[in-house]
XYZ file of N, CA and C in Angstrom:
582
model
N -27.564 -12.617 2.395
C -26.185 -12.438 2.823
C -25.326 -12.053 1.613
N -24.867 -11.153 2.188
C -23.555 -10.909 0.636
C -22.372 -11.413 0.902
N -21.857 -11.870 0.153
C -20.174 -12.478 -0.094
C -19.618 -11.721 -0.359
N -18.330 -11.679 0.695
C -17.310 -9.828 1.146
C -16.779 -9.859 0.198
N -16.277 -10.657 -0.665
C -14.886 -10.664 -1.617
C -15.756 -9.854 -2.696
N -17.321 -10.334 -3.312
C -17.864 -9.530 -4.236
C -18.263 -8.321 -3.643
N -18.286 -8.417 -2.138
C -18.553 -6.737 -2.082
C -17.230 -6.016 -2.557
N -16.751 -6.188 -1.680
C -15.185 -5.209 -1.912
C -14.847 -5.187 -3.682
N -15.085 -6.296 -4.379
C -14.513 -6.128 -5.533
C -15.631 -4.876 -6.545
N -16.748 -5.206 -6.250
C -17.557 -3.949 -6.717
C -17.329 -2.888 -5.737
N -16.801 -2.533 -4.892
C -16.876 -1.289 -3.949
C -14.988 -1.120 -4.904
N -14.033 -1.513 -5.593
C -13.318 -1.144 -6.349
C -13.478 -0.413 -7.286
N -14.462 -1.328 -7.831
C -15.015 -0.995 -9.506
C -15.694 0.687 -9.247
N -16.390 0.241 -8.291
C -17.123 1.712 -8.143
C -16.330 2.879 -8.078
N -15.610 2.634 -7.155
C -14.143 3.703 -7.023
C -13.466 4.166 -8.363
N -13.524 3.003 -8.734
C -12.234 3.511 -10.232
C -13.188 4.383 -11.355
N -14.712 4.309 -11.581
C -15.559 4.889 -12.320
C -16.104 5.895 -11.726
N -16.215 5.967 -10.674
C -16.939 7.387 -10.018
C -16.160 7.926 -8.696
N -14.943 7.931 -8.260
C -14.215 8.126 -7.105
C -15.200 7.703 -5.778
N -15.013 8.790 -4.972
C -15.696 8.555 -3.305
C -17.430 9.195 -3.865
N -17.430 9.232 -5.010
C -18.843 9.780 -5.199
C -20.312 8.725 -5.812
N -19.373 7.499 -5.531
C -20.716 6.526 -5.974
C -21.493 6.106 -4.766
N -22.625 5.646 -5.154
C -24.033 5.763 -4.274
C -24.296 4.238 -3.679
N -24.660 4.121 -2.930
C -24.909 2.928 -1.992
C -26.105 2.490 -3.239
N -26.961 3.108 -3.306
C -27.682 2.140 -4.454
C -26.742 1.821 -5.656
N -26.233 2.132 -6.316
C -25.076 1.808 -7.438
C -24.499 0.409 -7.144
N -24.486 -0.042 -5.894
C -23.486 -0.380 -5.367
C -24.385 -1.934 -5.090
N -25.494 -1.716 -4.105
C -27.123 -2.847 -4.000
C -27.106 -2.932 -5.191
N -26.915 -2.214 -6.209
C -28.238 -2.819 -7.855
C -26.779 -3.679 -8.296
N -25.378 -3.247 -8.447
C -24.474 -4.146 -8.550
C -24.223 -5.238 -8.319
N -24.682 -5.257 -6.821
C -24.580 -6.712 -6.411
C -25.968 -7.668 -6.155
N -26.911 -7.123 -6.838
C -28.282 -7.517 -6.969
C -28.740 -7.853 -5.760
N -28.408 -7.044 -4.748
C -28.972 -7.115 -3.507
C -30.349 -5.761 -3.146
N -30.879 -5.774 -2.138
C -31.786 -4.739 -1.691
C -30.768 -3.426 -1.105
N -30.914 -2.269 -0.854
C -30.257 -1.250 0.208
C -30.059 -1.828 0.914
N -31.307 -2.399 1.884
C -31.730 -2.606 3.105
C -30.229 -4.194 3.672
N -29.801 -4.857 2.566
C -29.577 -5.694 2.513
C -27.798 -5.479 3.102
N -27.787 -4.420 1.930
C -26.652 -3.756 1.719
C -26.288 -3.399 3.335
N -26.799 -2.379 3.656
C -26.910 -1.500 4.944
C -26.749 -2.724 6.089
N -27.028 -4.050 5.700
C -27.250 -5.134 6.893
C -25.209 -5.639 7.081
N -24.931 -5.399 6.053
C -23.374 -6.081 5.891
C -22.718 -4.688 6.180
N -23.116 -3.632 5.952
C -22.152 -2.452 6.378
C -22.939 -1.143 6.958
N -22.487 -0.432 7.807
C -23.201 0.360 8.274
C -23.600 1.168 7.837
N -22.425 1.672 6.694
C -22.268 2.984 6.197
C -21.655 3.138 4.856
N -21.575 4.585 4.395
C -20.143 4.002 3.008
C -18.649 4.336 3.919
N -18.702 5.114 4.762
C -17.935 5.615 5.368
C -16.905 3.772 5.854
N -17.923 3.089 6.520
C -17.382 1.911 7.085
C -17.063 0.956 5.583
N -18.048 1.320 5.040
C -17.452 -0.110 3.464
C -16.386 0.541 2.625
N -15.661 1.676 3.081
C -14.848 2.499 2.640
C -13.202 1.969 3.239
N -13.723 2.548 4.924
C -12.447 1.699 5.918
C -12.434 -0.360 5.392
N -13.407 -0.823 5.434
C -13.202 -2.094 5.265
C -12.606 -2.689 3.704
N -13.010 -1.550 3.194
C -12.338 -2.101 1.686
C -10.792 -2.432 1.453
N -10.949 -0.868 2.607
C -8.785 -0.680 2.834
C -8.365 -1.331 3.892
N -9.208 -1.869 4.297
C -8.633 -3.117 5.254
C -8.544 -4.386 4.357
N -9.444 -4.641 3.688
C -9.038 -5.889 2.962
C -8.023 -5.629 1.606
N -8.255 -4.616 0.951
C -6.403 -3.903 0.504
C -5.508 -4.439 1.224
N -5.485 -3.685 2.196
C -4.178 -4.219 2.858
C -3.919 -6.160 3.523
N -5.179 -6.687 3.650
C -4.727 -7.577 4.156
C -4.262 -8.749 2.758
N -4.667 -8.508 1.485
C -4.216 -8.418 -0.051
C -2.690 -8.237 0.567
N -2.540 -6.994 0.981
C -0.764 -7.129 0.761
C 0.122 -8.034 1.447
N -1.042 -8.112 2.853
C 0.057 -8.726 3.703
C 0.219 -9.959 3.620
N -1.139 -11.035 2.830
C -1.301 -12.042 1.983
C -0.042 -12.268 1.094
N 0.080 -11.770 0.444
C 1.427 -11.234 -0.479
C 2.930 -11.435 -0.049
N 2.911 -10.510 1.203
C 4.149 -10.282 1.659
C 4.574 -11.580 2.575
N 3.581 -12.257 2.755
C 3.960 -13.145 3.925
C 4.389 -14.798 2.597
N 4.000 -14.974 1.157
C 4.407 -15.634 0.469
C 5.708 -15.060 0.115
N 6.049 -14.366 0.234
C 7.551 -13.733 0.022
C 8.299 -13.882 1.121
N 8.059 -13.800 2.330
C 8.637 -14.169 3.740
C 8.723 -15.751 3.373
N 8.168 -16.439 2.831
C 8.575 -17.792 3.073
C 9.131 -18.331 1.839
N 9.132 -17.551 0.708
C 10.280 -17.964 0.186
C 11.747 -18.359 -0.048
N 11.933 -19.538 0.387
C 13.216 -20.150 0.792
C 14.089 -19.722 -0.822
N 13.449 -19.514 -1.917
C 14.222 -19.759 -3.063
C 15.051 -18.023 -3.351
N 14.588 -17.146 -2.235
C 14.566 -16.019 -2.410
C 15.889 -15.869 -0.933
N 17.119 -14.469 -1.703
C 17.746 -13.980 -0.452
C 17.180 -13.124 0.102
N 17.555 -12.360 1.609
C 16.695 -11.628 2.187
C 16.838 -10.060 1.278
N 17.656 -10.220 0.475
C 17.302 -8.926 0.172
C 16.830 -8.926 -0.923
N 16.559 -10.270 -1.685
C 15.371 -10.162 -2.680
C 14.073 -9.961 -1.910
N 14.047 -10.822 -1.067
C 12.685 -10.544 -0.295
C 12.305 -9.324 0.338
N 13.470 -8.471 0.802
C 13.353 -7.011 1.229
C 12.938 -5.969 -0.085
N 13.296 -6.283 -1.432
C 12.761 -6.013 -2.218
C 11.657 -5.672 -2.646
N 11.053 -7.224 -2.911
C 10.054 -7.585 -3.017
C 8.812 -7.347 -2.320
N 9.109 -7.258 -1.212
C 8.165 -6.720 0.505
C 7.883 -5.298 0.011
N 9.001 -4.912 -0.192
C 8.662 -2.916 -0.503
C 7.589 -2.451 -1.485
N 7.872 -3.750 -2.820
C 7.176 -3.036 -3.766
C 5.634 -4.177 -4.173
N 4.894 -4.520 -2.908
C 4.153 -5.359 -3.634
C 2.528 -4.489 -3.579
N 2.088 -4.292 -4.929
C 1.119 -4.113 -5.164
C 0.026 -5.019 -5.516
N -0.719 -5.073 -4.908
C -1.776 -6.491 -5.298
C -2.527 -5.935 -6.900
N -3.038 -6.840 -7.421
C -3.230 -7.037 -8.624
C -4.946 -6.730 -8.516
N -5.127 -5.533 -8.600
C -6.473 -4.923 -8.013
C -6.712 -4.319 -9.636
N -7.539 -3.790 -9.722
C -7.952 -2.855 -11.249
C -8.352 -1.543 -10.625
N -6.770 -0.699 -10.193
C -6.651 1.048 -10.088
C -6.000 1.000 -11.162
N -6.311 1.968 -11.863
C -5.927 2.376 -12.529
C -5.598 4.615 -11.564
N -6.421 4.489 -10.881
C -6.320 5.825 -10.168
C -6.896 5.668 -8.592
N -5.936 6.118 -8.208
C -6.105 5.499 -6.680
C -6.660 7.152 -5.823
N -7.288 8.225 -6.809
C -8.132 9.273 -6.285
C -7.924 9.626 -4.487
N -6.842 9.564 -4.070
C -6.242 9.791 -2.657
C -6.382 11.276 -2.164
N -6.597 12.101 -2.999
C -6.785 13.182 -2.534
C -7.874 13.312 -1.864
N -9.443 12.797 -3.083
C -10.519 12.543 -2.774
C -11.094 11.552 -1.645
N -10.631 10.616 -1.286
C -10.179 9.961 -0.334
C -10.167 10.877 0.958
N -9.134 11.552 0.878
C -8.937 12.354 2.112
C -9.714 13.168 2.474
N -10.424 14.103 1.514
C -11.451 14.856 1.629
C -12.705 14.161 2.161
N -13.191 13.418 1.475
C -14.297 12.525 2.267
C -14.663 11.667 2.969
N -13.167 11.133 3.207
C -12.974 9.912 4.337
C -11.780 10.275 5.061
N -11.888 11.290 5.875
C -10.830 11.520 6.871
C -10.121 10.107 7.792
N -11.303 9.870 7.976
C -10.857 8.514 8.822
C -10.122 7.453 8.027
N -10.506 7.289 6.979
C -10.174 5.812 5.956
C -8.709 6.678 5.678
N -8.537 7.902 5.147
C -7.039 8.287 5.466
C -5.923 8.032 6.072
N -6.593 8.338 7.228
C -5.543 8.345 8.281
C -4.963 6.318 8.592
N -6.488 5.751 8.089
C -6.327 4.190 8.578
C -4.782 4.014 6.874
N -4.865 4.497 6.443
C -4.256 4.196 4.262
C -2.781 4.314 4.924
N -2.466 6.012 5.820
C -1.174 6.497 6.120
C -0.424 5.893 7.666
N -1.682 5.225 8.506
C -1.119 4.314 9.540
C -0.314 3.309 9.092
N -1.272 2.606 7.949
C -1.010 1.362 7.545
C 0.311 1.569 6.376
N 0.843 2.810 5.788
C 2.255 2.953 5.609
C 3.115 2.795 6.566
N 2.834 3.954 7.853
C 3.861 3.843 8.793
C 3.943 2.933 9.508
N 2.780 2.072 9.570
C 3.128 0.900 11.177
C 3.410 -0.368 10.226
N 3.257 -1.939 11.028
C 3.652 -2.930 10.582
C 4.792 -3.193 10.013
N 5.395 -2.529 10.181
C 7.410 -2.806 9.679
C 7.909 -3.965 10.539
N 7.094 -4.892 11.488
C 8.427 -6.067 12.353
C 8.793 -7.071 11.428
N 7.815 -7.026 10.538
C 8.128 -8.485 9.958
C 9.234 -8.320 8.768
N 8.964 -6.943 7.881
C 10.267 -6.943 6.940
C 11.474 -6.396 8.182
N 11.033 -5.397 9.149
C 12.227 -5.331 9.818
C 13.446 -7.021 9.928
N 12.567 -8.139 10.585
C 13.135 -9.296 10.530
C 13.892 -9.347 9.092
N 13.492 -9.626 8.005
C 13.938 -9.915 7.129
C 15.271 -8.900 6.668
N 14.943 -7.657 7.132
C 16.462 -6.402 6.904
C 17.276 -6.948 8.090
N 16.937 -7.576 9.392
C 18.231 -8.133 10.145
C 18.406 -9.428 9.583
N 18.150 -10.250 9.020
C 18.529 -11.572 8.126
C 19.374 -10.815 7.411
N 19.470 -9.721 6.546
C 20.230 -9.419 5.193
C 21.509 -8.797 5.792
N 20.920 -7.842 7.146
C 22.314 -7.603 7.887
C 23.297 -8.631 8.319
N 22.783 -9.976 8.635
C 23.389 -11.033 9.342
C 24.262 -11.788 7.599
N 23.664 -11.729 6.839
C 24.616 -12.021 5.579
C 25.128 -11.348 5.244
N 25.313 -9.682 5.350
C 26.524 -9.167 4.870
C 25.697 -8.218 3.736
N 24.467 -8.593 3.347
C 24.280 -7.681 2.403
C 23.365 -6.563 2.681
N 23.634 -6.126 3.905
C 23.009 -4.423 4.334
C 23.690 -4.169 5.179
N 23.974 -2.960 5.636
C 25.034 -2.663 6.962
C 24.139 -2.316 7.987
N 24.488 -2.027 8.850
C 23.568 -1.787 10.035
C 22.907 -0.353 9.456
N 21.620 -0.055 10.131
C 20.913 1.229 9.679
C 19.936 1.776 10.577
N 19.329 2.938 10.659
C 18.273 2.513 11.165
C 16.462 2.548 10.468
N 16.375 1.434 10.974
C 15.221 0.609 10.148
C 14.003 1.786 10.255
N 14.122 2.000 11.469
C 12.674 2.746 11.904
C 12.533 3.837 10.713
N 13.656 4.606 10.786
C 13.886 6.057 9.987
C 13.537 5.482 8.563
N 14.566 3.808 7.787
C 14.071 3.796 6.351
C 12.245 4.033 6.767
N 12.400 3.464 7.292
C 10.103 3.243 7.709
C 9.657 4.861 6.944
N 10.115 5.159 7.520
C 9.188 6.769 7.649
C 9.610 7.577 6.295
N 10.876 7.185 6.346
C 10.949 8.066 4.563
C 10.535 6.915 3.558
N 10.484 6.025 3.585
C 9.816 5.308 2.427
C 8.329 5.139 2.210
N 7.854 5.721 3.810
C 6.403 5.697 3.654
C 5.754 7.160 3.023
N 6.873 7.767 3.566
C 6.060 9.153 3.261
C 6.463 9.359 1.406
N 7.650 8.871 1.278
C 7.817 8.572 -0.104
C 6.625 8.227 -0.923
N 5.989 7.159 -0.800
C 5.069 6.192 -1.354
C 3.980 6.893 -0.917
N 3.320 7.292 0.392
C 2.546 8.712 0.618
C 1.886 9.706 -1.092
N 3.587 10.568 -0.757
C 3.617 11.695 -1.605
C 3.461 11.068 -3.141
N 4.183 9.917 -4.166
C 3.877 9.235 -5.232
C 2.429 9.065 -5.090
N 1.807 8.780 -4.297
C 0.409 8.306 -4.669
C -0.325 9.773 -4.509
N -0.124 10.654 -3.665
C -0.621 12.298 -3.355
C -0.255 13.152 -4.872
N 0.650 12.795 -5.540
C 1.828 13.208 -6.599
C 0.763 13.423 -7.763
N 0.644 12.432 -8.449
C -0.193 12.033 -9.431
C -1.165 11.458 -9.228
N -2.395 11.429 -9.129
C -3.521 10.659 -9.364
C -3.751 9.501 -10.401
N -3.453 9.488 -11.083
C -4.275 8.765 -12.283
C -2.301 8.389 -12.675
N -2.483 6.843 -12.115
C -1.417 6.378 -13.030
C -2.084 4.653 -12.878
N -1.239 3.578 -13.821
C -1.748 2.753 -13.599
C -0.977 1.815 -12.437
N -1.467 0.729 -12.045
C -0.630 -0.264 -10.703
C 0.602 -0.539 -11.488
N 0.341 -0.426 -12.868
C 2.017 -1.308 -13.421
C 3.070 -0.279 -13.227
N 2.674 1.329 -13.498
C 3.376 2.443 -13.539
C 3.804 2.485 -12.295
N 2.957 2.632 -10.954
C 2.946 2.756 -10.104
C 4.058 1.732 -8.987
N 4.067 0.554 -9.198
C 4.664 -0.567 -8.954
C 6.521 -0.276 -9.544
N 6.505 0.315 -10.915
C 7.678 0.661 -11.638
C 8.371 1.491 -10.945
N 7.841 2.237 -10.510
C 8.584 4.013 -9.347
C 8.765 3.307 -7.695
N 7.522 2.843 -7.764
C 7.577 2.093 -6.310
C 9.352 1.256 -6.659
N 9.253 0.301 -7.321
C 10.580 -0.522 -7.250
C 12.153 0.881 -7.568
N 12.074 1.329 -8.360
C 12.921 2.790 -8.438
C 13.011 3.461 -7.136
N 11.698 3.077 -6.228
C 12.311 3.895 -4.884
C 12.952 2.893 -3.928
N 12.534 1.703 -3.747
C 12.897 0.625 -2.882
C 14.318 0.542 -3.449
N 14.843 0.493 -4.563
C 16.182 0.445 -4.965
C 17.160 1.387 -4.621
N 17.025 2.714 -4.404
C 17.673 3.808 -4.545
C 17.905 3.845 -3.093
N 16.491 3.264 -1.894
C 17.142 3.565 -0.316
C 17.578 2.667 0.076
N 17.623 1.226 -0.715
C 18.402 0.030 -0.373
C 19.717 0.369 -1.157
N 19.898 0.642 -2.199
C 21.340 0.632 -2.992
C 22.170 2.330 -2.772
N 20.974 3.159 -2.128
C 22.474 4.612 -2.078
C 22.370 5.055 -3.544
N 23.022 6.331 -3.045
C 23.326 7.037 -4.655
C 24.479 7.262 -4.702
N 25.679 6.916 -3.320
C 27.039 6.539 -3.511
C 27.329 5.801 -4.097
N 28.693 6.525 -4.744
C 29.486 5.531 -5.149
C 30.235 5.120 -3.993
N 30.504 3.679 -4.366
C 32.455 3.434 -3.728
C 33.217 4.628 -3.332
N 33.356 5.870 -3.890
C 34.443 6.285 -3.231
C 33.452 7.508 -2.633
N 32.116 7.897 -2.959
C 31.412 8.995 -2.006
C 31.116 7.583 -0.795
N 30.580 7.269 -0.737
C 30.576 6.226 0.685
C 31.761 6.205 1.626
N 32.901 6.031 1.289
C 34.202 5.889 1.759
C 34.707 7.711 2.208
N 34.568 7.996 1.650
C 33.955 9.707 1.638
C 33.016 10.281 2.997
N 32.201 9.698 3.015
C 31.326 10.092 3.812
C 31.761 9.415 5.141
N 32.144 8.044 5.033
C 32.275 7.472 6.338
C 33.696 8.114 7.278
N 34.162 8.377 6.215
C 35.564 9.335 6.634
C 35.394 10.767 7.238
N 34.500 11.090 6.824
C 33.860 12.752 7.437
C 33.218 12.286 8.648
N 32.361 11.026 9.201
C 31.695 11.094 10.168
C 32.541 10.237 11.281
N 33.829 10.277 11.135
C 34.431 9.783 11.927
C 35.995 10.350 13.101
């Protein structure tokens, strides 16, 4: 039997040294298992590919949900915080292009998992509305430009590290939470649409 956490963590390693091009044996002699053994816990690379980015993501949502219950935190630290959490993985190059090319499917599961799952920070952006510190908006729309944002940054550059990456990430969560109005373009604008 193999233990998932050491699979996935060598199905990382492998990634970051050889992209989508390392070998299921690379992968058995890593974890000092047989192929045969290998092949018993996953079907495919195709499937230990999707499952890796399933446990990625469930890393984040691990994450995000200790930030949801931070009482010591306002909601719009926590709306913050929700936007930009990168788990503490060793990318240094998150090879997404390559990705796409050889795992159509694990793609599309990377760019679902941008666009869907928004109820729970949605909650937390109507907490920040209910204190005064966001105005009404609509949530769905931030969804879609911040995903495709974070999309295109990771499509953008290849090869940056999680700290770099995490740095732009927070530079973007700031800029569609805080505006590039000022006080008087805001007052400006609300005056034109009225």
């Amino acid at each position: 039997m193999i233990d998932l956490q050491s699979l996935f963590d060598e199905t990382y390693a492998l990634y970051q040294e050889h992209g989508v091009k390392f070998t299921m044996d690379e992968l058995s002699a890593r974890l000092c298992v047989s192929k045969k053994t290998l092949y018993e816990a996953v079907r495919s690379k195709e499937e230990l590919i999707e499952r890796a980015l399933t446990n990625y993501f469930d890393v984040v949502e691990r994450e995000q949900a200790t930030i949801r219950e931070d009482g010591s935190l306002t909601a719009l630290e926590k709306i913050e915080r929700l936007l930009c959490v990168v788990p503490r993985m060793p990318f240094r190059d998150y090879r997404v292009r390559e990705l796409r090319r050889a795992f159509p499917q694990a793609y599309l599961h990377l760019t679902a998992w941008l666009e869907t799952g928004w109820d729970k920070t949605f909650a937390v952006m109507d907490e920040a509305i209910r204190e005064g510190a966001l105005i009404e908006f609509d949530k769905a729309l931030f969804a879609k430009i911040y995903a495709y944002v974070i999309e295109g940054m990771v499509l953008e550059r290849e090869q940056r590290s999680a700290a770099d990456f995490a740095q732009e990430q927070l530079r973007v969560a700031r800029m569609l939470l805080c505006g590039v109005c000022s006080e008087k373009g805001r007052a400006k604008i609300a005056a034109e649409q009225e």
